[in-house]
Coordinates of C-alpha atoms in Angstrom, one line a residue:
X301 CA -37.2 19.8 -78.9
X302 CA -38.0 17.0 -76.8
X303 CA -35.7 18.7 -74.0
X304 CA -37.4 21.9 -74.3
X305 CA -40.9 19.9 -73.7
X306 CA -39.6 18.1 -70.4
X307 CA -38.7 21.4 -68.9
X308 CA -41.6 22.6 -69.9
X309 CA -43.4 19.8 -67.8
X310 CA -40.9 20.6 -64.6
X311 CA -42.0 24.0 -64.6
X312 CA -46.1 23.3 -64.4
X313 CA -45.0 20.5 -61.3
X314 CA -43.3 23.0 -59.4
X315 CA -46.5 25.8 -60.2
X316 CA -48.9 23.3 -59.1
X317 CA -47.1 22.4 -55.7
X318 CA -46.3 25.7 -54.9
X319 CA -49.9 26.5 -55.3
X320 CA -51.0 23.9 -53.5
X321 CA -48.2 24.6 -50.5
X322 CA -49.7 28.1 -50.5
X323 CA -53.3 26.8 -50.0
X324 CA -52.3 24.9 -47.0
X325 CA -50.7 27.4 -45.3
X326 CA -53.4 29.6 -45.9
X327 CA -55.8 26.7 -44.1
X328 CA -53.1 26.8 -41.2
X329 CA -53.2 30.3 -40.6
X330 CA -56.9 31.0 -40.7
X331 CA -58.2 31.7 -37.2
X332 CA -61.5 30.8 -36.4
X333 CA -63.8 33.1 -34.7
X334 CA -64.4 31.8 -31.6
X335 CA -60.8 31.6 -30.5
X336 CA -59.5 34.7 -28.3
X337 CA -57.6 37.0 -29.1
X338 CA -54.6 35.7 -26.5
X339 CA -53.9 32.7 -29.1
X340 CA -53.0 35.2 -31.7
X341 CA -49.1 35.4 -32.1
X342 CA -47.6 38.9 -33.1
X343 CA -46.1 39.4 -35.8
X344 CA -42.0 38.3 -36.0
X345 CA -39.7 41.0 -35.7
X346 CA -37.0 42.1 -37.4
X347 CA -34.5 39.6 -36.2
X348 CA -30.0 39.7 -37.0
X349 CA -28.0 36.8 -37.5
X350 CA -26.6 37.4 -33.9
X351 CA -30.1 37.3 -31.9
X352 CA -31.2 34.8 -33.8
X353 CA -28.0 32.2 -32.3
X354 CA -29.0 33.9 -28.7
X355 CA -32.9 32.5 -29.1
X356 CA -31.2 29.2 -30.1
X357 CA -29.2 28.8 -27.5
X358 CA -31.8 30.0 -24.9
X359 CA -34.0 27.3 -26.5
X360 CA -31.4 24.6 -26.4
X361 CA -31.3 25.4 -22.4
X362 CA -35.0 25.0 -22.3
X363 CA -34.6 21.9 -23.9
X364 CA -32.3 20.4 -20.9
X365 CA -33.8 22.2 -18.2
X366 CA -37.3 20.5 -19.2
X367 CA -35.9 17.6 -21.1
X368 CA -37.9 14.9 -23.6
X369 CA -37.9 11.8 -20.6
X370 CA -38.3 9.9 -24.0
X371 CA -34.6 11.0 -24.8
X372 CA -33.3 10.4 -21.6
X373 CA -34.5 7.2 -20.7
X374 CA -31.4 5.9 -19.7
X375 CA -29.0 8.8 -19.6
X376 CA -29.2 12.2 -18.2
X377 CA -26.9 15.5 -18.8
X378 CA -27.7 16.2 -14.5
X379 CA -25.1 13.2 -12.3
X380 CA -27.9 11.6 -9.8
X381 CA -25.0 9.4 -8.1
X382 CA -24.6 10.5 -4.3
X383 CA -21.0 8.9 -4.4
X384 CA -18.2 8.2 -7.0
X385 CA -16.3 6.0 -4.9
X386 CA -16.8 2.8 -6.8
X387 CA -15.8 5.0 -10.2
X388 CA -12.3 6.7 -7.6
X389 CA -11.5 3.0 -7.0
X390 CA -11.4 1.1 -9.8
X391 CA -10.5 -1.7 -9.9
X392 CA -12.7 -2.6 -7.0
X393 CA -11.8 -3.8 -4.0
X394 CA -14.6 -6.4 -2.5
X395 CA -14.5 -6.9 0.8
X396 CA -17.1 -9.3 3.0
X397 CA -17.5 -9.8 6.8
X398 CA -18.8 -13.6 7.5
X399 CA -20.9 -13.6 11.2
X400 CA -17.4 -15.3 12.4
X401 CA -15.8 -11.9 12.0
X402 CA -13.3 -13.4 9.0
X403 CA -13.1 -10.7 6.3
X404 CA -12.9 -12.2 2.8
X405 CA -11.3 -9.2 0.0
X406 CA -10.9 -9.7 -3.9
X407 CA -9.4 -7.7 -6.6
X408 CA -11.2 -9.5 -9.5
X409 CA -9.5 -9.6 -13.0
X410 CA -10.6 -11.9 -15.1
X411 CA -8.5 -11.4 -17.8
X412 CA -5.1 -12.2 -15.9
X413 CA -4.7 -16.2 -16.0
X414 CA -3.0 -16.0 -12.6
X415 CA -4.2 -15.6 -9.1
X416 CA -2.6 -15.0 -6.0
X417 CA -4.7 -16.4 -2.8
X418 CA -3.5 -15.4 1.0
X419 CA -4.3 -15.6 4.4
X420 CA -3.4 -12.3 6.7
X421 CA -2.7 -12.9 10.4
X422 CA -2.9 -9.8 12.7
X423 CA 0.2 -11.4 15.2
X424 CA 3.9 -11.5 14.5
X425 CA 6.5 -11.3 17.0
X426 CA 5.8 -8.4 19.1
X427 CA 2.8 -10.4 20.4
X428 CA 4.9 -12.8 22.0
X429 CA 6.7 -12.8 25.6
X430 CA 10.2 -12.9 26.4
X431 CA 10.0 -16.9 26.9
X432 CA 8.3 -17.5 24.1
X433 CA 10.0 -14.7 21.6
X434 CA 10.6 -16.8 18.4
X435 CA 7.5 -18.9 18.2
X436 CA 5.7 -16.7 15.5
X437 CA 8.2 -17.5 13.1
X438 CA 8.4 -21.3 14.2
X439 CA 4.9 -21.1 13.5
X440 CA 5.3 -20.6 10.2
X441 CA 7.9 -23.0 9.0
X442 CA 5.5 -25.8 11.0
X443 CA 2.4 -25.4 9.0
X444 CA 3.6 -27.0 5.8
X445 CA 5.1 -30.0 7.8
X446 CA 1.7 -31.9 7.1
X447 CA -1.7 -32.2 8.2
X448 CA -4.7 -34.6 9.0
X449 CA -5.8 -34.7 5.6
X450 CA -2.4 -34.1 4.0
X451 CA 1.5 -35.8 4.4
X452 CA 4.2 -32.6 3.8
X453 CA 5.0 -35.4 1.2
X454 CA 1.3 -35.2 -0.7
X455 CA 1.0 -31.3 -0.1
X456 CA 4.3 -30.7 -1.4
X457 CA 3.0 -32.9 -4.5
X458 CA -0.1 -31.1 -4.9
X459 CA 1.1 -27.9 -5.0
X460 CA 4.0 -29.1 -7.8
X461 CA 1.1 -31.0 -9.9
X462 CA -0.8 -27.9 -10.1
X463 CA 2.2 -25.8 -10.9
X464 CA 1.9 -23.0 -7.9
X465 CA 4.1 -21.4 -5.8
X466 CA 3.3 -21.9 -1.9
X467 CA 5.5 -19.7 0.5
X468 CA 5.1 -17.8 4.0
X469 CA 6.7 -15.1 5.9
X470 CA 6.6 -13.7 9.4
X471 CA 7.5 -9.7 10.3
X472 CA 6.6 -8.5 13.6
X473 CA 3.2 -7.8 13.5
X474 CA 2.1 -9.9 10.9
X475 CA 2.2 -13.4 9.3
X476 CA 1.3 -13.8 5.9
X477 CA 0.9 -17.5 3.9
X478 CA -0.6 -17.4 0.2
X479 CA -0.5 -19.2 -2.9
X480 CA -0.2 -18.2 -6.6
X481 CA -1.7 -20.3 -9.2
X482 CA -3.3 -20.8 -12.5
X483 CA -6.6 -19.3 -12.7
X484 CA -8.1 -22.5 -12.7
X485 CA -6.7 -23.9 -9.8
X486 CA -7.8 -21.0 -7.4
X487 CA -10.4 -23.7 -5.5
X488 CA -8.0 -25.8 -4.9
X489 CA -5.3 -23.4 -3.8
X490 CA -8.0 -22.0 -1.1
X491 CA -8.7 -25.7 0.0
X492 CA -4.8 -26.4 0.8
X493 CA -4.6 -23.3 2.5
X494 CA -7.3 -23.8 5.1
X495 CA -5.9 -27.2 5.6
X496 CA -2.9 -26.0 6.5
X497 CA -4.0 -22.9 8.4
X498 CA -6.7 -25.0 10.9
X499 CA -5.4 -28.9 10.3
X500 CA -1.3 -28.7 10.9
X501 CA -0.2 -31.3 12.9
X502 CA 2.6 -30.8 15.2
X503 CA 4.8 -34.0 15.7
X504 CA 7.3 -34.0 17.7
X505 CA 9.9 -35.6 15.3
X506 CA 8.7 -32.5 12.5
X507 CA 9.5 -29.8 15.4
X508 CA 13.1 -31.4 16.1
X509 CA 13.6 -31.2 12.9
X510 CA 12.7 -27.9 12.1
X511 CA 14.3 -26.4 14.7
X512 CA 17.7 -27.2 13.6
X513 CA 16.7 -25.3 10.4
X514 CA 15.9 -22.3 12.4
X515 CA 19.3 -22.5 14.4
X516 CA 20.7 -23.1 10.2
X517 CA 18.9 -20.1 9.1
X518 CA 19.6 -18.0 12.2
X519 CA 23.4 -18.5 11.1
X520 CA 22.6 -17.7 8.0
X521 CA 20.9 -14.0 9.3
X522 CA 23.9 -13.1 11.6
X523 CA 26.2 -13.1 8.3
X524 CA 23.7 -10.8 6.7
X525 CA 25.0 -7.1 8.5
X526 CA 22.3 -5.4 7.4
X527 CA 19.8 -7.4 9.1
X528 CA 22.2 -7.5 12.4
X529 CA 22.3 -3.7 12.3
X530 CA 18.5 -3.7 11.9
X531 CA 17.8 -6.0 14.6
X532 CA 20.3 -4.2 16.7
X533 CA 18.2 -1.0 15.5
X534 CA 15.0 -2.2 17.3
X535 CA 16.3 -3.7 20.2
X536 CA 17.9 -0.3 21.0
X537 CA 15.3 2.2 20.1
X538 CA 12.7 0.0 21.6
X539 CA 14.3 -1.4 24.6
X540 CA 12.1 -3.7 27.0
X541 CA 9.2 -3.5 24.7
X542 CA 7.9 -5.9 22.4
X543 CA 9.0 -4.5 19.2
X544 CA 12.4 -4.6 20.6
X545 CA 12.8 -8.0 20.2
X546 CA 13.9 -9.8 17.0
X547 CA 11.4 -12.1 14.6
X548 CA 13.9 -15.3 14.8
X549 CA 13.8 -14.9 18.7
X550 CA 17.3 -16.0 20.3
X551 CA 18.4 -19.6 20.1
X552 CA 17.7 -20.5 23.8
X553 CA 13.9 -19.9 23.0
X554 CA 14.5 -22.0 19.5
X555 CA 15.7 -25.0 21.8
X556 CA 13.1 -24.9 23.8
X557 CA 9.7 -24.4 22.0
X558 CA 7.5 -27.0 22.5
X559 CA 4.2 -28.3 20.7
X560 CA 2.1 -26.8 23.8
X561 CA 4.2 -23.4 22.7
X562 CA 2.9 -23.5 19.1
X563 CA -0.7 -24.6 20.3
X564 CA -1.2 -22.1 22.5
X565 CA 0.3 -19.1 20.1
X566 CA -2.8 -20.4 17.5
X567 CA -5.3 -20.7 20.2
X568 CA -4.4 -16.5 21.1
X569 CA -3.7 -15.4 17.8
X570 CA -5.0 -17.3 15.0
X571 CA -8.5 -15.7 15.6
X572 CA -11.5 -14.8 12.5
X573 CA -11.8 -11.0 13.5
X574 CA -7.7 -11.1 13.1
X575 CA -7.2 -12.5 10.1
X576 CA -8.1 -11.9 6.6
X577 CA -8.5 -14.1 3.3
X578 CA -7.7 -11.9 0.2
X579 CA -7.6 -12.7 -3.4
X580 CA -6.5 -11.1 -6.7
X581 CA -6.9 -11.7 -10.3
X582 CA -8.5 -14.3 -11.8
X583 CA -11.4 -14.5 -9.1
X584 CA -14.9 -13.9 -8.5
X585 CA -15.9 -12.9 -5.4
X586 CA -19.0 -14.4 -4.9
X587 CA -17.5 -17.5 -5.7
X588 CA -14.7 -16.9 -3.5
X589 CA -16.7 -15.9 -0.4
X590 CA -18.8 -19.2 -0.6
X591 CA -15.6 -21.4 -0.3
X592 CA -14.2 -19.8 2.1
X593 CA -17.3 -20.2 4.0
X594 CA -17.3 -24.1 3.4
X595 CA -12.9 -23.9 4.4
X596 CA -12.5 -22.1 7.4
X597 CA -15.0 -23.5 9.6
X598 CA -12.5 -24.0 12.5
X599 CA -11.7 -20.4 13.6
X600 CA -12.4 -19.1 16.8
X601 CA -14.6 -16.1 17.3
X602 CA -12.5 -14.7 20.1
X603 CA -13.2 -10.9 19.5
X604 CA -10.0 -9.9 21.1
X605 CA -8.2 -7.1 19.4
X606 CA -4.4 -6.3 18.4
X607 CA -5.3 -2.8 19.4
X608 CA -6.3 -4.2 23.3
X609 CA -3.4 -6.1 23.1
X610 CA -1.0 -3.3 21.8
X611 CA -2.5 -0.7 24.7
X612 CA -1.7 -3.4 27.8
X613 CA 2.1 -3.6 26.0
X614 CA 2.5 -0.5 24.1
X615 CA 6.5 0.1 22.6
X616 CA 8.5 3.1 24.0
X617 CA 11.2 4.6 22.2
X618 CA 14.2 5.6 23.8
X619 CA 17.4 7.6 22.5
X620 CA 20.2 5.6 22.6
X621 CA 22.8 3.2 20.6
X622 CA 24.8 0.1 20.6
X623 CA 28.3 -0.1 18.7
X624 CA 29.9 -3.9 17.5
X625 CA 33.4 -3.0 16.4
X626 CA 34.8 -6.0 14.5
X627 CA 37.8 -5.0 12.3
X628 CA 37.8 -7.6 10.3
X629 CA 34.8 -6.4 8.5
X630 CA 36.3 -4.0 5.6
X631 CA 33.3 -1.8 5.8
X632 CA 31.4 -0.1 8.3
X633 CA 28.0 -0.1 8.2
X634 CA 25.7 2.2 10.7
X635 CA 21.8 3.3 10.8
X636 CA 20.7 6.2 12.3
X637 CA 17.0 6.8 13.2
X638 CA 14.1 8.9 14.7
X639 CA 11.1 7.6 16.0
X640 CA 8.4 7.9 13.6
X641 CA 4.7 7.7 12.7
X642 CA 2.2 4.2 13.0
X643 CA 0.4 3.5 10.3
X644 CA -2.9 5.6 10.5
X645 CA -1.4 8.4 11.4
X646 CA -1.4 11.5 8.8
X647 CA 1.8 12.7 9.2
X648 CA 3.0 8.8 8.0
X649 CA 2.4 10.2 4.4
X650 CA 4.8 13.2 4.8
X651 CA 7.1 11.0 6.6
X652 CA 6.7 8.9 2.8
X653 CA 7.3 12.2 1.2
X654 CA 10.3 12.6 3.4
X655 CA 12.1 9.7 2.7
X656 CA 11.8 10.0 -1.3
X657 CA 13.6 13.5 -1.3
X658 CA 16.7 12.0 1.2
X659 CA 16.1 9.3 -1.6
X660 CA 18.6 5.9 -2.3
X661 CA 21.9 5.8 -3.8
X662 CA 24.0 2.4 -4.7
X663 CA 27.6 3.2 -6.2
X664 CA 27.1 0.1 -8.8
X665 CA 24.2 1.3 -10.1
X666 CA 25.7 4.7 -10.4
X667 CA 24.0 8.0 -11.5
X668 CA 23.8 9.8 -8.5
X669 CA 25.1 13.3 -9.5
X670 CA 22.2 13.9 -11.2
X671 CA 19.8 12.1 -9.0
X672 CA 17.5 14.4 -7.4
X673 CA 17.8 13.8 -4.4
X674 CA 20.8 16.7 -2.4
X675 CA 22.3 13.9 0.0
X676 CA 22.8 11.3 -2.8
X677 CA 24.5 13.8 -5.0
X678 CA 26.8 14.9 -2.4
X679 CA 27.7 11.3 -1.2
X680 CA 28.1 10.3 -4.8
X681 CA 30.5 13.0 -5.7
X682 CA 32.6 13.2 -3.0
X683 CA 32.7 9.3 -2.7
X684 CA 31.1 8.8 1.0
X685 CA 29.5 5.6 0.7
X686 CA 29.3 2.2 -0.6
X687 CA 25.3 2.8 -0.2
X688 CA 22.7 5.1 1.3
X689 CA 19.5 4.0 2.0
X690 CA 16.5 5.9 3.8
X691 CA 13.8 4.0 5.6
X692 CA 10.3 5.1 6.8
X693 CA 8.9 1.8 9.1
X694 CA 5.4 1.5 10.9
X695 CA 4.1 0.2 13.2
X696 CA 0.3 0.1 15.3
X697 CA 1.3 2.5 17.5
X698 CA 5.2 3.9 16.5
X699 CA 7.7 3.6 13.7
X700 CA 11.0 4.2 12.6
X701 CA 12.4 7.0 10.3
X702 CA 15.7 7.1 9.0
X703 CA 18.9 6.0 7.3
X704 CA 21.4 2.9 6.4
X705 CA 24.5 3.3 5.8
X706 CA 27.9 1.4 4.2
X707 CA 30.7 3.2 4.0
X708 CA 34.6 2.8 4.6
X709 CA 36.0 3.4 7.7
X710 CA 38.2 6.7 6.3
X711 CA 34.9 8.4 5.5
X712 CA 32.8 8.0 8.6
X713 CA 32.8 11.2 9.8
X714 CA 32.4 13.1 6.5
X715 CA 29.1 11.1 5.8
X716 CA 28.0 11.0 9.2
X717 CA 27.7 15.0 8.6
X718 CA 26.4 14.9 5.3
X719 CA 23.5 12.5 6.3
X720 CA 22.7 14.7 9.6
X721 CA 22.9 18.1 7.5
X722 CA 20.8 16.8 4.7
X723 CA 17.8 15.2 7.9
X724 CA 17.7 18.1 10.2
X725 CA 17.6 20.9 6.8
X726 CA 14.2 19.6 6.2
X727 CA 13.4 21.1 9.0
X728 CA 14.4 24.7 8.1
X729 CA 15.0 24.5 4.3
X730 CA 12.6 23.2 1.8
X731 CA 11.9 23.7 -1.6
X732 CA 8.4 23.4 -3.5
X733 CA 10.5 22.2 -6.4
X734 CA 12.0 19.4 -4.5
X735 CA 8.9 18.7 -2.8
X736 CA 6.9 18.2 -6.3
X737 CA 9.6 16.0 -7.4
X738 CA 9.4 13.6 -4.5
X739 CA 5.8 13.1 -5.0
X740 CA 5.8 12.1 -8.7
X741 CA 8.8 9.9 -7.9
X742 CA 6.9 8.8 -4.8
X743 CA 3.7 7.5 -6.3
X744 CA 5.4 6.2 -9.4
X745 CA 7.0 3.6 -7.4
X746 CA 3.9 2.6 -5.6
X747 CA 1.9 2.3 -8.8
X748 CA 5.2 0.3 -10.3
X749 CA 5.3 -2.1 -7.5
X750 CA 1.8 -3.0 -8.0
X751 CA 2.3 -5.2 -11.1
X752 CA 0.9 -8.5 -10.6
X753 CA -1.4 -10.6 -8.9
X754 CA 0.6 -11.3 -5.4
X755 CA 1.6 -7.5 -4.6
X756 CA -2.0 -6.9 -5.0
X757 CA -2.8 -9.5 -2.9
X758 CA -0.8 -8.2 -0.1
X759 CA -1.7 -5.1 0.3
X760 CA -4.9 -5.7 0.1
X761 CA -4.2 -8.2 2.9
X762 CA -1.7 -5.5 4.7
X763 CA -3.5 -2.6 4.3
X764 CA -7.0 -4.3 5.8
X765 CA -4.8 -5.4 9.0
X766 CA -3.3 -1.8 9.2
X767 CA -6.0 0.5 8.2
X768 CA -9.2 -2.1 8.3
X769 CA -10.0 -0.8 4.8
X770 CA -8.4 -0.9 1.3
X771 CA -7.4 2.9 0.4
X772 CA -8.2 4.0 -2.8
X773 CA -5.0 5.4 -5.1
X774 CA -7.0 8.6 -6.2
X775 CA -7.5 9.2 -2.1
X776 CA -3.3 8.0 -1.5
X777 CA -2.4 10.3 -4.7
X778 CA -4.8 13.2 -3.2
X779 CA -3.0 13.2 0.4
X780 CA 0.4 12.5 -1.3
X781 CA -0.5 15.8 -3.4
X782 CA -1.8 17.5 -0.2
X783 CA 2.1 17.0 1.2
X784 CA 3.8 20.8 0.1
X785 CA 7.3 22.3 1.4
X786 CA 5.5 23.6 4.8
X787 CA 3.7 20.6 5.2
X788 CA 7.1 18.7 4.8
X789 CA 8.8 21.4 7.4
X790 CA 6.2 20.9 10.1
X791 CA 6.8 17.1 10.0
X792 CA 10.4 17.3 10.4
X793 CA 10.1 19.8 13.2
X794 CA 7.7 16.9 15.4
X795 CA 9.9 14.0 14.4
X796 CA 13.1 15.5 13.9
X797 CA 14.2 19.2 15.4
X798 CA 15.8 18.7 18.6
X799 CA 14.7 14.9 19.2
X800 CA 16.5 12.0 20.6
X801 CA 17.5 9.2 18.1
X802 CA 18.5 5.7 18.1
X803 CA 21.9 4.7 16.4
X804 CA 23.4 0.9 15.6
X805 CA 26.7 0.3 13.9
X806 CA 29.1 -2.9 12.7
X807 CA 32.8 -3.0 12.0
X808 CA 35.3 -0.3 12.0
X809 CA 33.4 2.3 13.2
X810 CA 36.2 3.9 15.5
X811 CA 35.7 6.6 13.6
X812 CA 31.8 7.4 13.5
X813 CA 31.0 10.2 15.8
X814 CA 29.9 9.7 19.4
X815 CA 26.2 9.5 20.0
X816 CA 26.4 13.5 21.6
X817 CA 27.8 15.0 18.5
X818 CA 24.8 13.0 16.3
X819 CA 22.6 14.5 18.6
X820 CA 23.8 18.0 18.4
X821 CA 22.9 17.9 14.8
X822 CA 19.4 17.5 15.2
X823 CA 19.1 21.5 14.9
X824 CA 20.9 24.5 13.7
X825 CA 22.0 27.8 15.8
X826 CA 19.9 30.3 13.2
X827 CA 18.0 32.7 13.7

């Protein structure tokens, strides 16, 4: 009963609220009598399920063509950013110009505890003369032989106290020193390196000694083939020009370098708008840029260029070869090679390209018959080599494309036509397939050999000497993706149909072709 009575009660509610909703929409709807008659809305028509989702769709685009600005305060469905460069980039590369003409770059990432700091000179050995070839590289094993402020004793010290790795290196256009050390150190790592870079101090009983240890190390490099045949490389392809001549310099020069030498090669060289102070990981820029403001205070502002000096000297390359037979060496070993692009050149990315489909192969690491690459296969299973290895070198102004070789003296002339067939086929016979293939493989490896602080570090360093920018990987991934099989044929046909080329070779190489039949090979009677 009581049940019955509660519904009861329910039912009168509802009456009275539907009455009352009834009376207010009744209110609503009355129209007055002085409104006109445009205010009145017609009657709704007869609407389907369909047109009604087409009104609320057309409603919804209303909405974001005149949007609510209380809604979109701080976001908007419409981009307003002119540029997306900062977005392509990530992570960021921050570069500053001081008044000096010193660039200061940083990769910042504050979660890595490491950092690697560097200082970029634009001068390496082909900056040097014939008398003074070798004094680049002397250079660099003098300026951690102590300074005003520091013994070699007390920097050695520091840098062991603080746990970081110090170390330097000379090529022939550049010389690179940088530290890597804990992320709080980085202050102090910047501080040594300026010391060292504006304070050495060149005593005479430091350069003695050193130079034995140059005439050590040049030993050293001469047992090293590879870098012979190399060497060898330049001097022929480049003969009488500067690139010609070799980093260590010959050991007449070695004896003979003086202090006055070394002083005058920093006085020329060692300029603000040629060199470049670059950071990655645990950095802030800001930070960064102020210290180096305070550090390197002692640079000269000499606006000289590498690309003035590089037009009054420029490097020629000529066709030729030089031979070393030495039969006591139980391999032969030979590179072959075509004169190639400088670094801001376009076709220096297909020339990459290039070099990833003639590919690498090592016969202890095995795996080459199913490599992708057509020259490693063959050479792997018909046993032509020891090793293969293709090269793609630039320089300001030239470069060097080609291949190194180690093979036995029995299959010379087997691999000699397997490496010249597979070169001058790019030039008629390419394959999207293989093309595709190359690229993946090709930026793969430079994304791999990105991990960590100091590769960052130098090519951020390298690439601001080269290019005087930092190149974004989405813009090196878009021209690596622009590279297809015609692209790849038009290349070869510049640098390789029908064009002279540079050969060196070591040890038993009786039986390497002549330097004519090499050269015949550079094209194929088809039509």
């Amino acid at each position: 009963m009581k049940q019955l009575l509660t519904l009861a009660r329910r039912s009168q509610i509802r009456l009275c609220l539907n009455q009352a909703i009834r009376l207010a929409s009744s209110a609503v709807a009355y129209v007055s009598p002085f409104t006109t008659p445009a205010t009145l809305s017609p009657p709704p028509p007869h609407i389907l399920p369909y047109d009604n989702a087409a009104e609320t769709v057309n409603s919804k685009l209303k909405k974001l063509e005149n949007p609510d600005c209380r809604f979109l305060k701080y976001a908007s469905p419409h981009p307003k950013l002119a540029s997306h460069d900062h977005i392509l980039s990530a992570p960021e590369t921050r570069v500053t110009t001081l008044p000096s003409g010193l660039r200061v770059a940083t990769e910042s990432n504050l979660s890595a505890k490491t950092a690697t700091v560097g200082v970029w000179i634009d001068a390496g050995s082909r900056f040097e003369s014939d008398s003074t070839n070798g004094t680049a590289h002397f250079l660099e094993h003098m300026l951690f032989k102590g300074t005003e402020r520091r013994s070699r004793r007390e920097l050695e010290e520091e840098i062991e106290n603080i746990g970081g790795q110090l170390n330097a290196y000379t090529s022939r256009e550049h010389i690179t020193l940088y530290a890597k050390v804990l992320d709080t150190n980085v202050n102090q790592a910047l501080d040594i390196l300026a010391d060292v870079f504006q304070n050495s101090e060149f005593r005479e009983a430091r350069i003695n000694e050193e130079r034995n240890v140059i005439l050590r190390e040049m030993q050293e490099v001469e047992g090293e083939i590879q870098e012979v045949v190399l060497d060898h490389l330049h001097a022929s392809a480049f003969q009488h020009t500067p690139l010609g001549r070799t980093i260590l310099g010959p050991a007449e020069n070695i004896k003979s370098i003086t202090r006055v030498d070394l002083q005058n090669f920093i006085k020329n060289h060692f300029t603000a708008p040629r060199t470049v102070i670059a950071a990655a990981g645990a950095v802030k820029h800001e930070e960064f840029v102020e210290q180096v403001k305070e550090s390197f205070t002692n640079l000269s502002s000499d606006s000289t260029s590498t690309s003035q000096l590089v037009d009054e000297e420029r490097a020629m390359f000529t066709g030729s070869e030089v031979r070393m037979i030495n039969d006591d060496l139980p391999l032969a070993q030979f590179a072959i090679a075509f004169e190639g692009a400088s670094w801001t050149d376009p076709d220096s990315v297909a020339l990459m390209v290039m070099q990833t489909m003639l590919g690498s192969w090592n016969k202890s690491v095995g795996g080459g018959k199913h490599m992708g690459s057509e020259l490693a296969q063959k050479v792997s299973i018909s046993e032509l080599a020891e090793s293969i290895m293709t090269f793609n070198t630039n320089y300001k102004d030239t470069g060097l494309f080609g291949i190194y070789a180690v093979a036995k003296p029995d299959c010379l002339d087997d691999l000699a036509h397997a490496i010249t067939y597979a070169v001058t086929k790019l030039a008629y016979q390419v394959s999207e397939d293989d093309v595709t293939r190359a690229r993946n493989q090709l930026k793969s490896s430079l994304l791999l050999n990105m991990n960590g602080t100091t590769p960052v570090a130098e090519d951020i360093g390298r690439q601001l000497l080269t290019y005087g920018r930092r190149i974004p990987t989405a813009e090196l991934f878009a021209r690596i993706d622009a590279v297809d099989a015609s692209t790849v044929k038009y290349v070869a046909n510049k640098y390789i149909y029908d064009k002279d080329m540079a050969i060196s070779a070591i040890g038993p190489i009786q039986e390497l072709p002549d330097y004519n039949w090499f050269r015949r090979r550079t094209y194929w009677n088809r039509y």
